[in-house]
Amino acid sequence: MGSLGISESPKPWQGIVAEKQRAAKKLVPSGWLLPDAIWQGLTLPLEANPNRIIEQDIPRRSGILSTRELEITENYSTAQLLDALAKGTLSSVEVTTAFCKRAAIAQQLTNCLTEVFYDAALKRAKELDEYLAASGKPSGPLHGLPISLKDSFKLKGIDSSIGFVSLVNKPAEQNSVLVDMLLEMGAVLYVKTNIPQTMMTADSHNNVWGRTLNPHNTTLTAGGSTGGEGALIAFRGSPLGIGTDIAGSIRIPSLCCGVYGFKPTTGRIPFGNQQSPVPPGYSPIHPAAGPMANSFEALQLLTEAVISARPARHDSTCLDVPWQHLTPLPSSTRLTIGVLTDDTTLPFHPPVKRALDNACALLAEKGHNLVPIGPERSHVASLAELSMAAFTLDMKGGFEFIASSGEPVVPSVAAGAAPSRGEAMKSFWVEFDRLDMYHKIAALGGQIQRLKEEWRKLWNESNLDVVICPGAQHTAVKHDTYRYPAYTVFLNVLDYPACIVPLGKASKDLDATPGDFGDAGSYNPEDIDQAPTAIQVFTPNMRDEVCLQVGQVIDEVLNQS
């Protein structure tokens, strides 16, 4: 028995996985399986060939969804669905059925799901419809809405294997705190979504469920660790998903799959009772839970609903800070927006640089004041280095779970993703490597606090409302080649709220120059053509409401222009 209470399995891991996958397939109605004609139009194997799943309009061509179900999944925003569900103009049964069907199609094409519980979801939807009919009012702010969950969230009686064979067939004994809250607010939970082995890489690939593929191009990663959500939402198989983020795990799949994502300040949305690859209480950098969706509006909708329900009453790790109702910004508002400029040690790939330049041009055209912030002020590289040192204080990182079943390590975990140590902190690292564990923890804490203080000064000196930057040096990349996520993890170290806003796509014509970008890998225009591009929007710690408010202003400028 290991230190995490893991016992070795007497059955070979391959047999456990085969049984698990067979059981999962039996839960999908035969009428929801794609016809042979669809498969004949794809190039197999999917992950080795650039199938552009979204462009092929497979849900419509498959005949699995009715015209009404296609309309529900394609033409309604999350807010519009909630409004129609509350009024009864759409029933929860028909909305849930539509998204269950579309999720089943997404699974066959992108392998984005883990556990599915369609029958239980439809039963709950029917009960919610009956409640509305009897009472004349919705059951809560999320009444009747299907919501998908990252596999790490626990639902009583259902596995949260998080990609470890050793956790298969060990159903949760109680719900995660956020799961209980979503149910109290009227949500319908119907699927859980795929993640990486260890949950610490940007490729959602494990031996239990396999590899999640990007529906924009199946040779590219869907991101991680909430990659299943990214693929499912991009395919419009979910109107709203919940992920977690400790180094970019919401934001990376959002930018890879072209959807919206929000990482709040830690403690605003409850994280309690999740399945984790590390011992309880081990958090060198604190994780956050947050929403992913196809519209910016949905991010605020979910965040406001959860925070307004006072999650601290249910989760001792939550801050008991009420949702702040901000005065709407007048259309004449001109924001002061910091812009992180290119860093020679963390250079942007051409599509990423073009997307950021386009964002700046559109914002300047609307009269917003842009303030360049160079690498000597942003300290992105140093903060990323500190995060890696913090994460590797305990080198086990889930490997006990792997060893106990005898399963192999998947390629992205085996490759690792440590950033090169730069000149800015060279003397610190020389001294750090000589320290014992106690003094290493203290040294890391001291450096992190120093850089937090530098950022505090920067916000005040430049009178910034918000800062924008890329979410990564690159777009979605080939499987198992996503390197260390400097431009997301530095905000986890600072504990700043941050949003991903999709903006355009890579172009082999406009971004035509290939190159080698060091830690960020090589850039090949042909490989990445039409991959989604995005920008990241962030504010200081605990300014979540402001981040969402100004993020929506920025989104409107960028995506309505």
mmCIF file with all atom_site columns, C-alpha atoms in Angstrom, residues 120 159 241 296 329:
data_model
loop_
_atom_site.group_PDB
_atom_site.id
_atom_site.type_symbol
_atom_site.label_atom_id
_atom_site.label_alt_id
_atom_site.label_comp_id
_atom_site.label_asym_id
_atom_site.label_entity_id
_atom_site.label_seq_id
_atom_site.pdbx_PDB_ins_code
_atom_site.Cartn_x
_atom_site.Cartn_y
_atom_site.Cartn_z
_atom_site.occupancy
_atom_site.B_iso_or_equiv
_atom_site.pdbx_formal_charge
_atom_site.auth_seq_id
_atom_site.auth_comp_id
_atom_site.auth_asym_id
_atom_site.auth_atom_id
_atom_site.pdbx_PDB_model_num
ATOM 1 C CA . ALA A 1 120 ? -29.660 9.886  -15.370 1.00 0.00 ? 120 ALA A CA 1
ATOM 2 C CA . ASP A 1 159 ? -15.478 7.083  -11.304 1.00 0.00 ? 159 ASP A CA 1
ATOM 3 C CA . GLY A 1 241 ? -18.301 23.342 -19.148 1.00 0.00 ? 241 GLY A CA 1
ATOM 4 C CA . PHE A 1 296 ? -17.944 35.480 -23.184 1.00 0.00 ? 296 PHE A CA 1
ATOM 5 C CA . LEU A 1 329 ? -19.344 50.886 -18.312 1.00 0.00 ? 329 LEU A CA 1
#
